[in-house]
mmCIF file of C-alpha atoms in Angstrom:
data_model
loop_
_atom_site.group_PDB
_atom_site.id
_atom_site.type_symbol
_atom_site.label_atom_id
_atom_site.label_comp_id
_atom_site.label_asym_id
_atom_site.label_seq_id
_atom_site.Cartn_x
_atom_site.Cartn_y
_atom_site.Cartn_z
ATOM 1 C CA UNK J 3 0.000 0.000 0.000
ATOM 2 C CA UNK J 4 2.831 2.385 0.881
ATOM 3 C CA UNK J 5 4.530 1.672 -2.465
ATOM 4 C CA UNK J 6 1.266 2.281 -4.302
ATOM 5 C CA UNK J 7 0.710 5.584 -2.491
ATOM 6 C CA UNK J 8 4.267 6.652 -3.325
ATOM 7 C CA UNK J 9 3.760 5.839 -7.005
ATOM 8 C CA UNK J 10 0.515 7.825 -7.064
ATOM 9 C CA UNK J 11 2.173 10.746 -5.277
ATOM 10 C CA UNK J 12 5.102 10.743 -7.720
ATOM 11 C CA UNK J 13 2.728 10.596 -10.684
ATOM 12 C CA UNK J 14 0.762 13.562 -9.375
ATOM 13 C CA UNK J 15 3.907 15.590 -8.796
ATOM 14 C CA UNK J 16 5.036 14.827 -12.330
ATOM 15 C CA UNK J 17 1.782 16.321 -13.637
ATOM 16 C CA UNK J 18 2.393 19.634 -11.862
ATOM 17 C CA UNK J 19 6.022 20.215 -12.783
ATOM 18 C CA UNK J 20 7.522 23.651 -12.851
ATOM 19 C CA UNK J 21 7.217 25.732 -16.028
ATOM 20 C CA UNK J 22 8.584 29.275 -16.019
ATOM 21 C CA UNK J 23 9.310 31.158 -19.228
ATOM 22 C CA UNK J 24 12.252 33.452 -19.968
ATOM 23 C CA UNK J 25 10.436 36.693 -19.077
ATOM 24 C CA UNK J 26 9.437 35.483 -15.622
ATOM 25 C CA UNK J 27 12.916 34.044 -15.023
ATOM 26 C CA UNK J 28 14.401 37.416 -15.866
ATOM 27 C CA UNK J 29 12.012 39.185 -13.492
ATOM 28 C CA UNK J 30 12.736 36.722 -10.693
ATOM 29 C CA UNK J 31 16.461 37.353 -11.130
ATOM 30 C CA UNK J 32 15.868 41.107 -11.114
ATOM 31 C CA UNK J 33 13.720 40.965 -7.952
ATOM 32 C CA UNK J 34 16.264 38.767 -6.215
ATOM 33 C CA UNK J 35 19.104 41.168 -7.078
ATOM 34 C CA UNK J 36 17.195 44.301 -6.063
ATOM 35 C CA UNK J 37 15.282 43.181 -2.980
ATOM 36 C CA UNK J 38 16.843 39.904 -1.862
ATOM 37 C CA UNK J 39 15.746 36.286 -1.890
ATOM 38 C CA UNK J 40 13.769 36.664 1.356
ATOM 39 C CA UNK J 41 11.957 39.819 0.280
ATOM 40 C CA UNK J 42 8.176 39.956 -0.102
ATOM 41 C CA UNK J 43 8.655 41.115 -3.695
ATOM 42 C CA UNK J 44 10.696 38.074 -4.715
ATOM 43 C CA UNK J 45 8.585 35.591 -2.741
ATOM 44 C CA UNK J 46 5.356 37.021 -4.207
ATOM 45 C CA UNK J 47 6.449 35.868 -7.664
ATOM 46 C CA UNK J 48 8.479 32.786 -6.713
ATOM 47 C CA UNK J 49 5.588 31.244 -4.787
ATOM 48 C CA UNK J 50 3.411 31.490 -7.888
ATOM 49 C CA UNK J 51 5.749 29.525 -10.154
ATOM 50 C CA UNK J 52 8.342 27.498 -8.258
ATOM 51 C CA UNK J 53 7.410 24.067 -6.967
ATOM 52 C CA UNK J 54 7.203 23.741 -3.206
ATOM 53 C CA UNK J 55 7.782 20.703 -0.949
ATOM 54 C CA UNK J 56 4.303 21.266 0.515
ATOM 55 C CA UNK J 57 2.812 20.132 -2.819
ATOM 56 C CA UNK J 58 3.384 16.512 -1.806
ATOM 57 C CA UNK J 59 0.731 16.854 0.910
ATOM 58 C CA UNK J 60 -2.569 16.023 -0.754
ATOM 59 C CA UNK J 61 -5.950 15.803 0.964
ATOM 60 C CA UNK J 62 -7.392 12.643 -0.583
ATOM 61 C CA UNK J 63 -10.764 13.023 -2.349
ATOM 62 C CA UNK J 64 -11.033 16.677 -1.331
ATOM 63 C CA UNK J 65 -8.347 18.254 -3.503
ATOM 64 C CA UNK J 66 -8.696 17.646 -7.234
ATOM 65 C CA UNK J 67 -6.761 18.197 -10.439
ATOM 66 C CA UNK J 68 -9.922 19.485 -12.106
ATOM 67 C CA UNK J 69 -11.940 21.631 -9.762
ATOM 68 C CA UNK J 70 -15.337 21.399 -11.433
ATOM 69 C CA UNK J 71 -16.996 19.492 -14.269
ATOM 70 C CA UNK J 72 -18.834 21.601 -16.829
ATOM 71 C CA UNK J 73 -17.948 20.000 -20.150
ATOM 72 C CA UNK J 74 -20.709 19.615 -22.719
ATOM 73 C CA UNK J 75 -20.952 15.909 -23.487
ATOM 74 C CA UNK J 76 -22.918 15.808 -26.707
ATOM 75 C CA UNK J 77 -22.772 15.342 -30.457
ATOM 76 C CA UNK J 78 -23.391 17.908 -33.155
ATOM 77 C CA UNK J 79 -23.588 17.013 -36.830
ATOM 78 C CA UNK J 80 -22.807 13.423 -35.786
ATOM 79 C CA UNK J 81 -19.470 14.521 -34.308
ATOM 80 C CA UNK J 82 -18.520 14.638 -30.618
ATOM 81 C CA UNK J 83 -18.204 18.150 -29.227
ATOM 82 C CA UNK J 84 -14.755 18.955 -27.872
ATOM 83 C CA UNK J 85 -13.364 21.846 -25.858
ATOM 84 C CA UNK J 86 -16.732 23.267 -24.776
ATOM 85 C CA UNK J 87 -17.896 23.976 -21.231
ATOM 86 C CA UNK J 88 -21.087 25.628 -20.060
ATOM 87 C CA UNK J 89 -22.396 26.572 -16.627
ATOM 88 C CA UNK J 90 -24.266 29.812 -17.335
ATOM 89 C CA UNK J 91 -27.096 31.006 -19.551
ATOM 90 C CA UNK J 92 -25.517 33.552 -21.859
ATOM 91 C CA UNK J 93 -21.867 32.446 -21.799
ATOM 92 C CA UNK J 94 -20.155 29.398 -23.272
ATOM 93 C CA UNK J 95 -16.508 28.467 -22.849
ATOM 94 C CA UNK J 96 -14.200 27.278 -25.627
ATOM 95 C CA UNK J 97 -10.633 26.057 -25.074
ATOM 96 C CA UNK J 98 -8.795 25.737 -28.419
ATOM 97 C CA UNK J 99 -5.557 24.829 -26.616
ATOM 98 C CA UNK J 100 -4.468 24.133 -23.059
ATOM 99 C CA UNK J 101 -0.879 25.186 -23.825
ATOM 100 C CA UNK J 102 0.329 28.036 -21.599
ATOM 101 C CA UNK J 103 3.436 30.228 -21.378
ATOM 102 C CA UNK J 104 4.021 29.280 -17.748
ATOM 103 C CA UNK J 105 2.500 27.121 -15.044
ATOM 104 C CA UNK J 106 0.979 29.091 -12.184
ATOM 105 C CA UNK J 107 0.972 26.645 -9.280
ATOM 106 C CA UNK J 108 -2.495 27.735 -8.103
ATOM 107 C CA UNK J 109 -4.128 27.727 -11.571
ATOM 108 C CA UNK J 110 -7.586 26.143 -11.858
ATOM 109 C CA UNK J 111 -6.593 24.693 -15.249
ATOM 110 C CA UNK J 112 -2.898 24.190 -14.585
ATOM 111 C CA UNK J 113 -3.248 20.432 -14.040
ATOM 112 C CA UNK J 114 -5.336 19.769 -17.154
ATOM 113 C CA UNK J 115 -3.715 17.556 -19.807
ATOM 114 C CA UNK J 116 -2.120 19.473 -22.680
ATOM 115 C CA UNK J 117 -4.465 19.305 -25.667
ATOM 116 C CA UNK J 118 -5.098 21.364 -28.797
ATOM 117 C CA UNK J 119 -8.306 21.260 -30.835
ATOM 118 C CA UNK J 120 -8.118 20.596 -34.557
ATOM 119 C CA UNK J 121 -9.902 22.875 -37.034
ATOM 120 C CA UNK J 122 -12.819 20.483 -37.588
ATOM 121 C CA UNK J 123 -13.517 20.375 -33.850
ATOM 122 C CA UNK J 124 -13.384 24.175 -33.562
ATOM 123 C CA UNK J 125 -15.727 24.553 -36.525
ATOM 124 C CA UNK J 126 -18.146 22.007 -35.092
ATOM 125 C CA UNK J 127 -18.136 23.737 -31.700
ATOM 126 C CA UNK J 128 -18.923 27.140 -33.208
ATOM 127 C CA UNK J 129 -21.779 25.683 -35.273
ATOM 128 C CA UNK J 130 -23.218 24.254 -32.059
ATOM 129 C CA UNK J 131 -23.080 27.746 -30.488
ATOM 130 C CA UNK J 132 -25.129 29.203 -33.321
ATOM 131 C CA UNK J 133 -27.959 26.649 -33.415
ATOM 132 C CA UNK J 134 -31.591 27.720 -33.083
ATOM 133 C CA UNK J 135 -31.788 26.052 -29.656
ATOM 134 C CA UNK J 136 -28.996 28.273 -28.301
ATOM 135 C CA UNK J 137 -28.811 31.480 -30.288
ATOM 136 C CA UNK J 138 -31.396 33.337 -28.187
ATOM 137 C CA UNK J 139 -29.505 32.694 -24.938
ATOM 138 C CA UNK J 140 -25.844 32.601 -25.931
ATOM 139 C CA UNK J 141 -24.294 36.038 -26.404
ATOM 140 C CA UNK J 142 -20.738 35.605 -25.122
ATOM 141 C CA UNK J 143 -17.910 33.156 -25.622
ATOM 142 C CA UNK J 144 -14.986 32.886 -23.202
ATOM 143 C CA UNK J 145 -11.939 31.621 -25.088
ATOM 144 C CA UNK J 146 -9.593 30.110 -22.558
ATOM 145 C CA UNK J 147 -7.191 27.208 -22.147
ATOM 146 C CA UNK J 148 -4.276 27.179 -21.370
ATOM 147 C CA UNK J 149 -3.743 30.534 -22.966
ATOM 148 C CA UNK J 150 -5.381 31.351 -26.323
ATOM 149 C CA UNK J 151 -2.794 34.067 -27.055
ATOM 150 C CA UNK J 152 -0.098 31.396 -27.355
ATOM 151 C CA UNK J 153 -1.186 30.611 -30.929
ATOM 152 C CA UNK J 154 -2.268 33.520 -33.120
ATOM 153 C CA UNK J 155 -3.146 31.306 -36.155
ATOM 154 C CA UNK J 156 -5.362 29.059 -34.019
ATOM 155 C CA UNK J 157 -7.023 32.063 -32.377
ATOM 156 C CA UNK J 158 -7.601 33.712 -35.765
ATOM 157 C CA UNK J 159 -9.255 30.576 -37.095
ATOM 158 C CA UNK J 160 -11.420 30.330 -33.983
ATOM 159 C CA UNK J 161 -12.616 33.922 -34.362
ATOM 160 C CA UNK J 162 -13.375 33.429 -38.055
ATOM 161 C CA UNK J 163 -15.480 30.335 -37.296
ATOM 162 C CA UNK J 164 -17.405 32.108 -34.523
ATOM 163 C CA UNK J 165 -18.137 35.012 -36.862
ATOM 164 C CA UNK J 166 -19.284 32.647 -39.621
ATOM 165 C CA UNK J 167 -21.225 30.074 -37.620
ATOM 166 C CA UNK J 168 -22.482 31.876 -34.490
ATOM 167 C CA UNK J 169 -23.642 35.426 -35.368
ATOM 168 C CA UNK J 170 -25.478 35.514 -32.025
ATOM 169 C CA UNK J 171 -22.093 35.888 -30.285
ATOM 170 C CA UNK J 172 -21.215 39.575 -29.929
ATOM 171 C CA UNK J 173 -18.831 39.515 -26.952
ATOM 172 C CA UNK J 174 -15.562 37.579 -27.067
ATOM 173 C CA UNK J 175 -13.718 37.286 -23.776
ATOM 174 C CA UNK J 176 -10.165 35.983 -23.767
ATOM 175 C CA UNK J 177 -8.534 34.591 -20.633
ATOM 176 C CA UNK J 178 -4.790 35.242 -20.733
ATOM 177 C CA UNK J 179 -1.706 35.993 -18.657
ATOM 178 C CA UNK J 180 0.442 36.536 -21.752
ATOM 179 C CA UNK J 181 0.768 40.286 -21.017
ATOM 180 C CA UNK J 182 2.495 39.294 -17.760
ATOM 181 C CA UNK J 183 4.172 36.071 -18.908
ATOM 182 C CA UNK J 184 5.418 37.001 -22.362
ATOM 183 C CA UNK J 185 4.365 40.577 -23.261
ATOM 184 C CA UNK J 186 6.324 40.648 -26.528
ATOM 185 C CA UNK J 187 3.649 38.354 -27.978
ATOM 186 C CA UNK J 188 1.279 41.342 -27.984
ATOM 187 C CA UNK J 189 2.687 42.532 -31.295
ATOM 188 C CA UNK J 190 1.395 44.090 -34.526
ATOM 189 C CA UNK J 191 0.559 40.703 -36.018
ATOM 190 C CA UNK J 192 -1.718 39.834 -33.105
ATOM 191 C CA UNK J 193 -3.286 43.282 -32.984
ATOM 192 C CA UNK J 194 -4.119 43.115 -36.702
ATOM 193 C CA UNK J 195 -6.032 39.888 -36.091
ATOM 194 C CA UNK J 196 -8.225 41.520 -33.466
ATOM 195 C CA UNK J 197 -8.758 44.612 -35.619
ATOM 196 C CA UNK J 198 -9.972 42.375 -38.438
ATOM 197 C CA UNK J 199 -12.831 41.072 -36.279
ATOM 198 C CA UNK J 200 -14.202 44.423 -35.155
ATOM 199 C CA UNK J 201 -17.733 42.991 -35.142
ATOM 200 C CA UNK J 202 -16.920 41.592 -31.689
ATOM 201 C CA UNK J 203 -16.572 43.425 -28.417
ATOM 202 C CA UNK J 204 -13.283 42.101 -27.053
ATOM 203 C CA UNK J 205 -12.525 41.725 -23.366
ATOM 204 C CA UNK J 206 -9.448 40.228 -21.749
ATOM 205 C CA UNK J 207 -9.543 38.647 -18.311
ATOM 206 C CA UNK J 208 -6.184 38.306 -16.620
ATOM 207 C CA UNK J 209 -4.627 37.510 -13.230
ATOM 208 C CA UNK J 210 -2.476 40.218 -11.672
ATOM 209 C CA UNK J 211 -1.870 39.052 -8.134
ATOM 210 C CA UNK J 212 0.669 41.478 -6.683
ATOM 211 C CA UNK J 213 1.631 45.130 -7.312
ATOM 212 C CA UNK J 214 5.167 44.103 -8.290
ATOM 213 C CA UNK J 215 3.744 42.430 -11.423
ATOM 214 C CA UNK J 216 3.068 45.795 -13.054
ATOM 215 C CA UNK J 217 6.212 45.455 -15.148
ATOM 216 C CA UNK J 218 6.627 48.261 -17.678
ATOM 217 C CA UNK J 219 6.623 45.721 -20.524
ATOM 218 C CA UNK J 220 3.305 44.358 -19.265
ATOM 219 C CA UNK J 221 1.736 47.801 -18.911
ATOM 220 C CA UNK J 222 2.805 48.605 -22.481
ATOM 221 C CA UNK J 223 1.229 45.387 -23.805
ATOM 222 C CA UNK J 224 -2.024 46.108 -21.955
ATOM 223 C CA UNK J 225 -2.142 49.609 -23.438
ATOM 224 C CA UNK J 226 -1.727 48.166 -26.928
ATOM 225 C CA UNK J 227 -4.801 46.024 -26.397
ATOM 226 C CA UNK J 228 -6.765 48.890 -24.878
ATOM 227 C CA UNK J 229 -5.871 51.121 -27.828
ATOM 228 C CA UNK J 230 -7.660 48.757 -30.230
ATOM 229 C CA UNK J 231 -10.751 48.586 -28.035
ATOM 230 C CA UNK J 232 -10.089 45.820 -25.506
ATOM 231 C CA UNK J 233 -11.656 46.099 -22.074
ATOM 232 C CA UNK J 234 -9.331 44.536 -19.501
ATOM 233 C CA UNK J 235 -10.492 43.021 -16.230
ATOM 234 C CA UNK J 236 -8.627 41.332 -13.411
ATOM 235 C CA UNK J 237 -9.617 38.375 -11.234
ATOM 236 C CA UNK J 238 -6.917 37.490 -8.772
ATOM 237 C CA UNK J 239 -6.802 34.585 -6.329
ATOM 238 C CA UNK J 240 -6.145 35.263 -2.661
ATOM 239 C CA UNK J 241 -2.792 33.537 -2.129
ATOM 240 C CA UNK J 242 -1.183 32.856 1.226
ATOM 241 C CA UNK J 243 2.108 34.697 1.566
ATOM 242 C CA UNK J 244 1.584 36.528 -1.741
ATOM 243 C CA UNK J 245 -1.324 38.939 -1.371
ATOM 244 C CA UNK J 246 -3.259 37.920 1.755
ATOM 245 C CA UNK J 247 -2.833 41.238 3.550
ATOM 246 C CA UNK J 248 -4.564 44.611 3.405
ATOM 247 C CA UNK J 249 -1.636 46.722 2.184
ATOM 248 C CA UNK J 250 -0.803 44.452 -0.755
ATOM 249 C CA UNK J 251 -4.389 44.245 -1.992
ATOM 250 C CA UNK J 252 -4.958 47.966 -1.499
ATOM 251 C CA UNK J 253 -1.877 48.733 -3.581
ATOM 252 C CA UNK J 254 -2.891 46.159 -6.193
ATOM 253 C CA UNK J 255 -6.345 47.672 -6.665
ATOM 254 C CA UNK J 256 -4.934 51.192 -6.819
ATOM 255 C CA UNK J 257 -2.570 50.081 -9.594
ATOM 256 C CA UNK J 258 -5.391 48.412 -11.473
ATOM 257 C CA UNK J 259 -7.415 51.617 -11.332
ATOM 258 C CA UNK J 260 -4.450 53.685 -12.534
ATOM 259 C CA UNK J 261 -4.092 51.400 -15.561
ATOM 260 C CA UNK J 262 -7.804 51.320 -16.431
ATOM 261 C CA UNK J 263 -8.170 47.645 -15.516
ATOM 262 C CA UNK J 264 -11.431 46.562 -13.885
ATOM 263 C CA UNK J 265 -11.169 44.784 -10.519
ATOM 264 C CA UNK J 266 -13.615 41.973 -11.122
ATOM 265 C CA UNK J 267 -13.093 39.127 -8.637
ATOM 266 C CA UNK J 268 -10.996 38.389 -5.590
ATOM 267 C CA UNK J 269 -11.113 34.585 -5.666
ATOM 268 C CA UNK J 270 -10.663 32.306 -2.709
ATOM 269 C CA UNK J 271 -7.920 29.907 -3.894
ATOM 270 C CA UNK J 272 -9.584 26.685 -5.016
ATOM 271 C CA UNK J 273 -8.775 23.268 -3.477
ATOM 272 C CA UNK J 274 -6.449 21.910 -6.142
ATOM 273 C CA UNK J 275 -4.410 18.844 -5.299
ATOM 274 C CA UNK J 276 -1.119 19.645 -3.623
ATOM 275 C CA UNK J 277 -1.863 23.370 -3.329
ATOM 276 C CA UNK J 278 -3.349 23.712 0.155
ATOM 277 C CA UNK J 279 -0.371 25.824 1.269
ATOM 278 C CA UNK J 280 -1.659 28.596 -1.012
ATOM 279 C CA UNK J 281 -5.129 28.640 0.568
ATOM 280 C CA UNK J 282 -6.241 30.941 3.362
ATOM 281 C CA UNK J 283 -9.476 30.401 5.252
ATOM 282 C CA UNK J 284 -12.604 31.709 3.546
ATOM 283 C CA UNK J 285 -13.111 33.954 6.595
ATOM 284 C CA UNK J 286 -9.786 35.691 6.061
ATOM 285 C CA UNK J 287 -10.939 36.679 2.586
ATOM 286 C CA UNK J 288 -14.225 37.944 4.011
ATOM 287 C CA UNK J 289 -12.382 40.045 6.588
ATOM 288 C CA UNK J 290 -10.042 41.488 3.962
ATOM 289 C CA UNK J 291 -12.897 42.170 1.561
ATOM 290 C CA UNK J 292 -14.850 43.971 4.274
ATOM 291 C CA UNK J 293 -11.836 46.044 5.259
ATOM 292 C CA UNK J 294 -11.078 46.967 1.648
ATOM 293 C CA UNK J 295 -14.679 47.822 0.809
ATOM 294 C CA UNK J 296 -14.869 50.725 3.247
ATOM 295 C CA UNK J 297 -11.266 51.814 3.719
ATOM 296 C CA UNK J 298 -11.152 54.930 1.530
ATOM 297 C CA UNK J 299 -7.626 54.001 0.390
ATOM 298 C CA UNK J 300 -8.560 53.753 -3.305
ATOM 299 C CA UNK J 301 -11.481 54.418 -5.631
ATOM 300 C CA UNK J 302 -14.694 52.565 -4.899
ATOM 301 C CA UNK J 303 -14.837 51.553 -8.564
ATOM 302 C CA UNK J 304 -11.700 49.448 -8.005
ATOM 303 C CA UNK J 305 -13.242 47.171 -5.378
ATOM 304 C CA UNK J 306 -13.377 43.508 -6.385
ATOM 305 C CA UNK J 307 -16.172 41.096 -5.454
ATOM 306 C CA UNK J 308 -15.068 38.284 -3.137
ATOM 307 C CA UNK J 309 -15.911 35.047 -4.911
ATOM 308 C CA UNK J 310 -15.705 31.292 -4.369
ATOM 309 C CA UNK J 311 -15.326 29.032 -7.401
ATOM 310 C CA UNK J 312 -17.307 26.037 -6.228
ATOM 311 C CA UNK J 313 -18.138 22.692 -7.849
ATOM 312 C CA UNK J 314 -21.184 24.354 -9.457
ATOM 313 C CA UNK J 315 -19.707 27.702 -10.441
ATOM 314 C CA UNK J 316 -18.921 31.127 -9.018
ATOM 315 C CA UNK J 317 -20.616 32.158 -5.777
ATOM 316 C CA UNK J 318 -20.244 35.706 -4.463
ATOM 317 C CA UNK J 319 -19.834 35.711 -0.688
ATOM 318 C CA UNK J 320 -22.521 37.700 1.123
ATOM 319 C CA UNK J 321 -23.650 37.706 4.750
ATOM 320 C CA UNK J 322 -25.884 34.636 4.402
ATOM 321 C CA UNK J 323 -23.810 32.672 1.862
ATOM 322 C CA UNK J 324 -22.203 30.315 4.408
ATOM 323 C CA UNK J 325 -25.012 28.414 6.109
ATOM 324 C CA UNK J 326 -23.290 25.413 7.713
ATOM 325 C CA UNK J 327 -19.881 23.985 8.584
ATOM 326 C CA UNK J 328 -18.672 20.381 8.677
ATOM 327 C CA UNK J 329 -15.754 20.193 11.089
ATOM 328 C CA UNK J 330 -14.711 16.640 10.259
ATOM 329 C CA UNK J 331 -13.333 17.674 6.872
ATOM 330 C CA UNK J 332 -13.147 21.485 7.277
ATOM 331 C CA UNK J 333 -15.902 22.077 4.706
ATOM 332 C CA UNK J 334 -18.533 24.796 4.514
ATOM 333 C CA UNK J 335 -21.986 24.683 2.929
ATOM 334 C CA UNK J 336 -22.601 27.544 0.497
ATOM 335 C CA UNK J 337 -25.954 28.833 -0.649
ATOM 336 C CA UNK J 338 -25.991 29.568 -4.381
ATOM 337 C CA UNK J 339 -28.486 31.188 -6.704
ATOM 338 C CA UNK J 340 -28.152 28.345 -9.202
ATOM 339 C CA UNK J 341 -31.185 26.228 -10.017
ATOM 340 C CA UNK J 342 -30.570 22.698 -11.210
ATOM 341 C CA UNK J 343 -33.395 22.837 -13.765
ATOM 342 C CA UNK J 344 -31.835 25.862 -15.457
ATOM 343 C CA UNK J 345 -28.407 24.243 -15.371
ATOM 344 C CA UNK J 346 -29.735 21.129 -17.134
ATOM 345 C CA UNK J 347 -31.551 23.310 -19.655
ATOM 346 C CA UNK J 348 -28.291 25.053 -20.569
ATOM 347 C CA UNK J 349 -26.140 21.912 -20.385
ATOM 348 C CA UNK J 350 -28.244 18.694 -20.514
ATOM 349 C CA UNK J 351 -25.157 16.520 -20.019
ATOM 350 C CA UNK J 352 -24.218 18.211 -16.732
ATOM 351 C CA UNK J 353 -24.168 15.881 -13.728
ATOM 352 C CA UNK J 354 -24.882 17.025 -10.189
ATOM 353 C CA UNK J 355 -21.740 16.613 -8.036
ATOM 354 C CA UNK J 356 -21.924 14.657 -4.800
ATOM 355 C CA UNK J 357 -21.122 17.904 -2.965
ATOM 356 C CA UNK J 358 -24.496 19.416 -3.910
ATOM 357 C CA UNK J 359 -27.709 19.494 -1.881
ATOM 358 C CA UNK J 360 -31.060 20.677 -3.279
ATOM 359 C CA UNK J 361 -34.042 22.412 -1.737
ATOM 360 C CA UNK J 362 -37.611 21.802 -2.933
ATOM 361 C CA UNK J 363 -37.361 24.541 -5.585
ATOM 362 C CA UNK J 364 -34.195 23.002 -7.050
ATOM 363 C CA UNK J 365 -31.830 25.652 -5.642
ATOM 364 C CA UNK J 366 -28.346 24.223 -5.257
ATOM 365 C CA UNK J 367 -26.313 24.292 -2.049
ATOM 366 C CA UNK J 368 -22.721 23.095 -2.320
ATOM 367 C CA UNK J 369 -20.082 21.858 0.128
ATOM 368 C CA UNK J 370 -16.684 23.486 -0.330
ATOM 369 C CA UNK J 371 -13.336 22.661 1.266
ATOM 370 C CA UNK J 372 -12.154 25.569 3.408
ATOM 371 C CA UNK J 373 -8.515 26.610 3.709
ATOM 372 C CA UNK J 374 -6.369 27.380 6.727
ATOM 373 C CA UNK J 375 -4.565 30.424 8.043
ATOM 374 C CA UNK J 376 -1.801 28.370 9.625
ATOM 375 C CA UNK J 377 1.513 29.149 7.985
ATOM 376 C CA UNK J 378 3.002 26.199 6.144
ATOM 377 C CA UNK J 379 6.732 25.603 6.331
ATOM 378 C CA UNK J 380 7.824 27.173 3.064
ATOM 379 C CA UNK J 381 11.022 26.078 1.379
ATOM 380 C CA UNK J 382 11.187 27.040 -2.275
ATOM 381 C CA UNK J 383 13.182 24.579 -4.344
ATOM 382 C CA UNK J 384 15.755 26.902 -5.832
ATOM 383 C CA UNK J 385 17.416 24.088 -7.717
ATOM 384 C CA UNK J 386 14.252 23.743 -9.819
ATOM 385 C CA UNK J 387 14.773 27.051 -11.555
ATOM 386 C CA UNK J 388 17.745 28.837 -13.019
ATOM 387 C CA UNK J 389 16.642 32.456 -12.782
ATOM 388 C CA UNK J 390 19.693 33.901 -14.426
#
């Protein structure tokens, strides 16, 4: 049994190996030289990318490699649909590739297998979006991955197929950290592609987690996108030892406001396998959110909503959201506004997770693994990265 557990543990660790690109390596080296290896600035970035010994501690059956299941399991035109997820009425998700420039340790999709859709699958998916059964509801597509800005030709083809096959889609949201992982990719070639499809309203959702990440190269790349009409919004996870304090978040939101980036969500870090050392308690996020909401330190328009990404989707935390606690496994019961009948209408193949309870109207309540505010023993594996 011990040998089996060790094999499983090794296999899991292999699936979450370190991946840091040249730009982030350069910035890590620069932060280390300027502030020191034990500085908050260096640690804020290193903890996001460098593997940590604490990753070997996995809470069985509670931490997962894939946090929620929302894939559409169906056929269209006698072909299986690939790369499509749907949880909400007006938005559908498409993931042309799960390739990314770097591996953020806390990433919801960071432990997905690397896959890239072929052109036939992309075309089939976009035709499905534009069918009579869906065109009245679906108005937005979120193109994610991985990172869709890693392949301009694939992204261009995806946009052309959406335009041709799903004229009901008028908002295209792109989830990307390329402006902060590899900003040189935001070049004239990419910008020309977006300008060609000016029938869409483009939005880019990114993750800026600490004020130090406002590199000049990244700010310049964001401005390039804004200059061709992109609306940029940020949704950052609350990460232990990175941004789980008032001053850091206050500075982050001030910087976002200064750069015309919307503060959308402050996410509680999700229970991904091996990543519990990144997770604060839900209550700590509530306390920080309350303090930030009425502090007067920055513009009220820069205040993010505190959000939990549960097994059934995003739940904004209000006063009556947490209705029960299960001490035996440190889980909390969350009240959502989701109705199972609507969910099955939008995605008939969706299956209710075991974590969900229903009331008589079909409203879904979901159990969610809480985090901890105890400080883990952090020891970044410096030998895993050559930040020179």
